Short mmCIF file of C-alpha atoms in Angstrom, two decimals:
data_model
loop_
_atom_site.label_atom_id
_atom_site.label_comp_id
_atom_site.label_asym_id
_atom_site.label_seq_id
_atom_site.Cartn_x
_atom_site.Cartn_y
_atom_site.Cartn_z
CA MET A 1 104.64 45.29 19.38
CA ALA A 2 102.21 42.40 18.80
CA LEU A 3 102.86 38.93 20.10
CA ASN A 4 104.17 36.45 17.55
CA VAL A 5 101.22 34.10 17.06
CA ALA A 6 101.94 31.92 14.02
CA LEU A 7 98.36 30.77 13.61
CA ARG A 8 96.93 34.29 13.60
CA THR A 9 99.54 35.31 11.03
CA SER A 10 98.62 32.34 8.84
CA LEU A 11 94.91 33.09 9.08
CA ALA A 12 95.52 36.74 8.19
CA ARG A 13 97.08 35.62 4.90
CA GLN A 14 93.71 34.11 3.91
CA SER A 15 95.38 30.76 3.33
CA THR A 16 94.55 27.43 4.93
CA ALA A 17 96.30 26.93 8.25
CA TYR A 18 97.47 23.34 8.69
CA GLY A 19 97.90 21.73 12.09
CA PHE A 20 97.96 18.40 13.88
CA TRP A 21 96.56 16.92 17.09
CA LEU A 22 99.00 16.21 19.92
CA THR A 23 97.62 13.65 22.39
CA VAL A 24 100.79 12.43 24.13
CA PRO A 25 102.57 14.66 26.68
CA SER A 26 105.86 14.72 24.80
CA ALA A 27 107.73 17.85 23.76
CA PRO A 28 110.24 15.73 21.75
CA VAL A 29 107.39 14.20 19.70
CA ALA A 30 105.98 17.66 18.97
CA ARG A 31 109.41 18.99 18.00
CA THR A 32 110.16 15.99 15.79
CA ILE A 33 106.94 16.36 13.80
CA LEU A 34 107.32 20.13 13.44
CA ARG A 35 110.96 19.93 12.38
CA ALA A 36 110.24 17.18 9.86
CA ALA A 37 107.63 19.37 8.18
CA THR A 38 109.89 22.43 8.23
CA ALA A 39 112.73 20.46 6.60
CA SER A 40 110.45 19.15 3.83
CA PRO A 41 109.21 20.93 0.68
CA VAL A 42 105.69 21.28 2.14
CA GLU A 43 104.27 24.30 3.95
CA ALA A 44 105.09 23.96 7.63
CA PHE A 45 102.49 23.45 10.35
CA SER A 46 101.28 26.73 11.81
CA TRP A 47 99.48 25.24 14.83
CA VAL A 48 99.36 22.24 17.12
CA LEU A 49 96.28 21.27 19.11
CA VAL A 50 97.42 20.23 22.58
CA ASP A 51 94.62 17.85 23.59
CA ALA A 52 93.98 17.96 27.32
CA GLU A 53 90.38 16.83 26.90
CA HIS A 54 90.76 13.32 25.49
CA GLY A 55 94.51 12.84 25.33
CA LEU A 56 97.00 11.95 28.07
CA ILE A 57 98.01 15.59 28.54
CA THR A 58 97.32 17.45 31.80
CA ASP A 59 98.02 21.00 32.87
CA ARG A 60 101.36 19.98 34.37
CA ASP A 61 102.51 19.34 30.77
CA TYR A 62 101.40 22.67 29.34
CA TYR A 63 104.55 24.72 29.92
CA ASP A 64 106.97 22.27 28.31
CA LEU A 65 104.66 21.67 25.35
CA THR A 66 103.82 25.30 24.62
CA THR A 67 107.46 26.34 24.87
CA ALA A 68 108.63 23.53 22.60
CA ILE A 69 105.92 24.08 19.97
CA ALA A 70 106.36 27.85 19.86
CA SER A 71 110.14 27.55 19.58
CA GLU A 72 109.61 25.59 16.35
CA GLY A 73 107.52 28.39 14.83
CA ALA A 74 104.01 27.02 15.42
CA SER A 75 101.19 28.09 17.73
CA PRO A 76 100.22 25.83 20.63
CA ILE A 77 96.42 25.78 20.98
CA ILE A 78 95.30 24.08 24.18
CA ARG A 79 91.99 22.24 24.27
CA VAL A 80 91.03 22.34 27.92
CA PRO A 81 88.81 19.58 29.35
CA TRP A 82 85.86 21.92 29.87
CA GLN A 83 84.92 25.60 29.75
CA GLU A 84 85.94 26.23 33.34
CA GLU A 85 87.54 29.55 34.26
CA TRP A 86 90.42 28.01 36.21
CA MET A 87 91.24 25.57 33.41
CA ILE A 88 91.36 28.33 30.84
CA LYS A 89 93.43 30.56 33.11
CA ARG A 90 96.07 27.89 33.75
CA ALA A 91 96.35 27.12 30.04
CA LEU A 92 96.79 30.76 29.10
CA ASP A 93 99.26 31.42 31.91
CA SER A 94 101.31 28.44 30.67
CA GLY A 95 101.81 29.99 27.24
CA ALA A 96 98.89 28.91 25.05
CA HIS A 97 98.52 30.97 21.88
CA GLY A 98 94.84 30.12 21.93
CA ILE A 99 92.19 28.23 23.84
CA LEU A 100 89.72 25.68 22.47
CA THR A 101 86.79 24.62 24.62
CA PRO A 102 84.61 21.58 23.85
CA MET A 103 80.83 21.44 23.61
CA CYS A 104 79.77 25.04 23.13
CA HIS A 105 76.01 24.63 23.45
CA SER A 106 74.83 28.24 23.48
CA VAL A 107 75.54 31.94 23.08
CA GLU A 108 75.95 32.11 26.85
CA ASP A 109 78.64 29.43 26.72
CA ALA A 110 80.55 31.33 24.04
CA ARG A 111 80.33 34.64 25.88
CA ARG A 112 81.55 32.98 29.08
CA VAL A 113 84.59 31.51 27.32
CA VAL A 114 85.48 34.88 25.81
CA ARG A 115 85.16 36.54 29.21
CA TYR A 116 87.46 33.97 30.81
CA CYS A 117 90.09 34.51 28.10
CA LYS A 118 90.25 38.32 28.28
CA TYR A 119 91.71 40.63 30.90
CA PRO A 120 89.49 43.28 32.52
CA PRO A 121 87.68 45.40 31.55
CA VAL A 122 86.73 43.17 28.59
CA GLY A 123 86.75 39.95 30.58
CA CYS A 124 87.69 38.57 33.97
CA ARG A 125 90.97 36.70 33.38
CA GLY A 126 93.04 36.74 36.54
CA TYR A 127 96.54 38.16 36.24
CA GLY A 128 99.55 35.90 36.64
CA PRO A 129 101.21 34.96 33.31
CA LEU A 130 104.53 34.05 34.93
CA TYR A 131 105.46 31.51 32.27
CA ALA A 132 103.36 32.55 29.28
CA PRO A 133 106.06 34.77 27.70
CA HIS A 134 108.35 31.74 27.35
CA ALA A 135 106.08 30.54 24.52
CA PHE A 136 106.54 33.84 22.66
CA PRO A 137 110.19 34.03 21.51
CA GLY A 138 111.69 37.44 22.18
CA VAL A 139 108.90 38.55 24.52
CA GLN A 140 109.73 39.57 28.06
CA ALA A 141 107.32 39.35 30.97
CA GLY A 142 105.42 42.56 31.52
CA GLY A 143 103.81 45.08 29.23
CA GLN A 144 104.57 43.46 25.89
CA TYR A 145 102.56 40.37 26.81
CA ASP A 146 100.00 42.12 28.98
CA ASP A 147 99.10 44.81 26.45
CA ASN A 148 98.74 42.42 23.51
CA ALA A 149 97.25 39.23 24.94
CA ASP A 150 93.60 40.17 24.42
CA GLN A 151 94.14 41.15 20.79
CA ASN A 152 96.53 38.39 19.74
CA LEU A 153 95.51 35.22 21.56
CA LEU A 154 92.80 33.16 19.87
CA VAL A 155 89.48 32.18 21.40
CA MET A 156 88.01 29.04 19.86
CA VAL A 157 84.95 26.93 20.66
CA GLN A 158 83.80 23.56 19.36
CA ILE A 159 80.40 23.15 17.76
CA GLU A 160 79.55 19.49 18.20
CA SER A 161 76.12 19.19 19.82
CA LYS A 162 72.50 19.58 18.76
CA SER A 163 72.00 22.71 20.83
CA GLY A 164 75.26 24.15 19.52
CA LEU A 165 74.20 23.47 15.95
CA ASP A 166 70.76 24.97 16.56
CA SER A 167 72.35 28.14 17.93
CA VAL A 168 75.39 28.32 15.68
CA GLU A 169 74.41 31.46 13.78
CA GLU A 170 74.09 33.42 17.04
CA ILE A 171 77.16 31.81 18.61
CA ALA A 172 79.24 32.89 15.61
CA LYS A 173 78.28 36.52 16.20
CA VAL A 174 79.71 36.63 19.74
CA GLU A 175 82.23 39.43 19.98
CA GLY A 176 85.73 38.28 20.87
CA LEU A 177 85.24 34.80 19.49
CA ASP A 178 87.74 34.00 16.72
CA VAL A 179 87.18 30.44 15.51
CA LEU A 180 84.41 27.84 15.39
CA LEU A 181 85.85 24.32 15.24
CA ILE A 182 83.74 21.31 14.30
CA GLY A 183 84.15 18.06 16.17
CA PRO A 184 82.70 15.78 13.45
CA PHE A 185 82.55 12.60 15.52
CA ASP A 186 80.62 14.12 18.40
CA LEU A 187 78.49 16.17 16.03
CA ALA A 188 77.25 13.04 14.27
CA LYS A 189 76.57 11.23 17.54
CA GLN A 190 74.91 14.19 19.24
CA ILE A 191 72.48 14.94 16.40
CA GLY A 192 71.86 11.26 15.69
CA VAL A 193 73.05 10.99 12.10
CA VAL A 194 75.50 8.83 10.17
CA ARG A 195 78.95 10.37 10.10
CA GLY A 196 79.76 11.24 6.51
CA GLY A 197 76.12 11.02 5.42
CA ASP A 198 74.06 13.77 3.82
CA GLU A 199 72.64 15.08 7.11
CA HIS A 200 76.09 15.21 8.64
CA LYS A 201 77.47 17.05 5.63
CA ALA A 202 74.59 19.53 5.78
CA ALA A 203 75.30 20.23 9.46
CA ILE A 204 78.98 20.83 8.71
CA GLU A 205 78.09 23.17 5.86
CA ARG A 206 75.72 25.10 8.12
CA ILE A 207 78.46 25.69 10.70
CA LEU A 208 80.91 26.73 7.99
CA LYS A 209 78.44 29.24 6.55
CA ALA A 210 77.58 30.64 9.98
CA ALA A 211 81.25 31.29 10.76
CA LYS A 212 81.88 32.96 7.41
CA ALA A 213 78.75 35.10 7.64
CA ALA A 214 79.87 36.41 11.03
CA GLY A 215 83.41 37.12 9.83
CA LYS A 216 84.89 34.32 11.94
CA LYS A 217 87.24 31.50 10.97
CA ALA A 218 86.02 27.93 10.52
CA ALA A 219 88.06 24.88 11.55
CA ILE A 220 87.51 21.13 11.55
CA PHE A 221 89.17 18.01 12.91
CA CYS A 222 90.29 15.64 10.15
CA THR A 223 91.46 12.05 10.29
CA ASP A 224 93.97 12.20 7.44
CA GLY A 225 95.50 14.46 4.82
CA ALA A 226 93.09 13.56 2.04
CA GLN A 227 90.11 14.51 4.18
CA ALA A 228 91.87 17.70 5.25
CA ARG A 229 92.43 18.67 1.63
CA GLY A 230 88.75 18.20 0.89
CA TYR A 231 87.69 20.44 3.75
CA ALA A 232 90.29 23.07 2.78
CA GLU A 233 88.81 23.12 -0.73
CA GLN A 234 85.34 23.45 0.82
CA GLY A 235 86.48 26.69 2.45
CA PHE A 236 87.68 25.79 5.94
CA ASP A 237 90.37 28.12 7.27
CA MET A 238 91.95 25.60 9.64
CA VAL A 239 92.31 21.85 9.11
CA SER A 240 94.13 19.28 11.20
CA VAL A 241 96.04 16.75 9.12
CA ILE A 242 96.35 13.83 11.52
CA THR A 243 97.02 12.98 15.16
CA ASP A 244 100.41 12.12 16.60
CA GLN A 245 99.25 8.57 17.33
CA GLY A 246 97.83 8.18 13.83
CA ALA A 247 101.03 9.43 12.23
CA MET A 248 103.27 7.15 14.26
CA GLY A 249 101.06 4.13 13.74
CA ASN A 250 100.82 4.67 9.99
CA ALA A 251 104.56 5.16 9.60
CA MET A 252 105.38 2.04 11.58
CA VAL A 253 102.95 -0.14 9.61
CA GLN A 254 104.20 1.18 6.27
CA SER A 255 107.83 0.49 7.18
CA LEU A 256 106.94 -2.95 8.55
CA SER A 257 105.05 -3.74 5.35
CA ALA A 258 108.03 -2.66 3.24
CA ALA A 259 110.38 -4.80 5.33
CA GLN A 260 108.13 -7.80 4.75
CA GLY A 261 107.78 -7.12 1.03
CA ARG A 262 104.07 -6.35 1.36
CA ASP A 263 101.97 -3.41 0.26
CA ALA A 264 101.03 -1.12 3.14
CA ASP A 265 97.34 -0.77 3.82
CA ASN A 266 96.59 2.84 2.88
CA LYS A 267 92.84 2.81 3.48
CA PRO A 268 91.48 6.03 5.07
CA ARG A 269 91.70 6.33 8.85
CA ASP A 270 88.49 6.07 10.82
CA GLY A 271 89.32 7.74 14.11
CA TYR A 272 92.10 9.39 15.99
#
């Protein structure tokens, strides 16, 4: 029996998988956003990016967040601070449905991440998923998790540097790698181009094509829903809609504007 990984199921349907960025260590915030989407006429979120790289989240928050997110029918994907074996191991053992590592610069980086995410003989992941099954409703500790983790959990890397872009076609071919995610802000800064300009767009298109050519999924961080829609139409398999901070800030300003009889400022977001 396979593990219930909402994101993998969504990707298998060949439809766009919608998610959001969680930067605050709050299970109630994650639940509130997920339940609001589920109760609305829109397609529910299938994944949540738990940001332990730039957000306020640390590994002590992983268990509560993964359990809460999974219980609402979405997949918790943990972005660890760096591609360190111990960081990846702790995230997986806490119930992550997938791992995202920043700054994949080379084929060697990608292979290393895959190895850290897989049990022997494929990889070198240490055994100790005491709490991981809690993020998979109906799964008991033992064989059901152990026998399906390598096949069902997602391995994702970010392409956001010059060396990563230069090697992207070969990185995409790494066996065991599932998703290439673009960090558009870092990508623009690292290759020295204007974000949103022609060179930036060309770099994004190159990464998208490399992922598709290798049979992998392509994902991208987006600042708002309109941008996410554009990237979904371009062919991206995974798009983030907004961050938790962005959503809360926008909602508060819109309600404040309404209370004051003003028009809310709906200009596109330019950041997290």
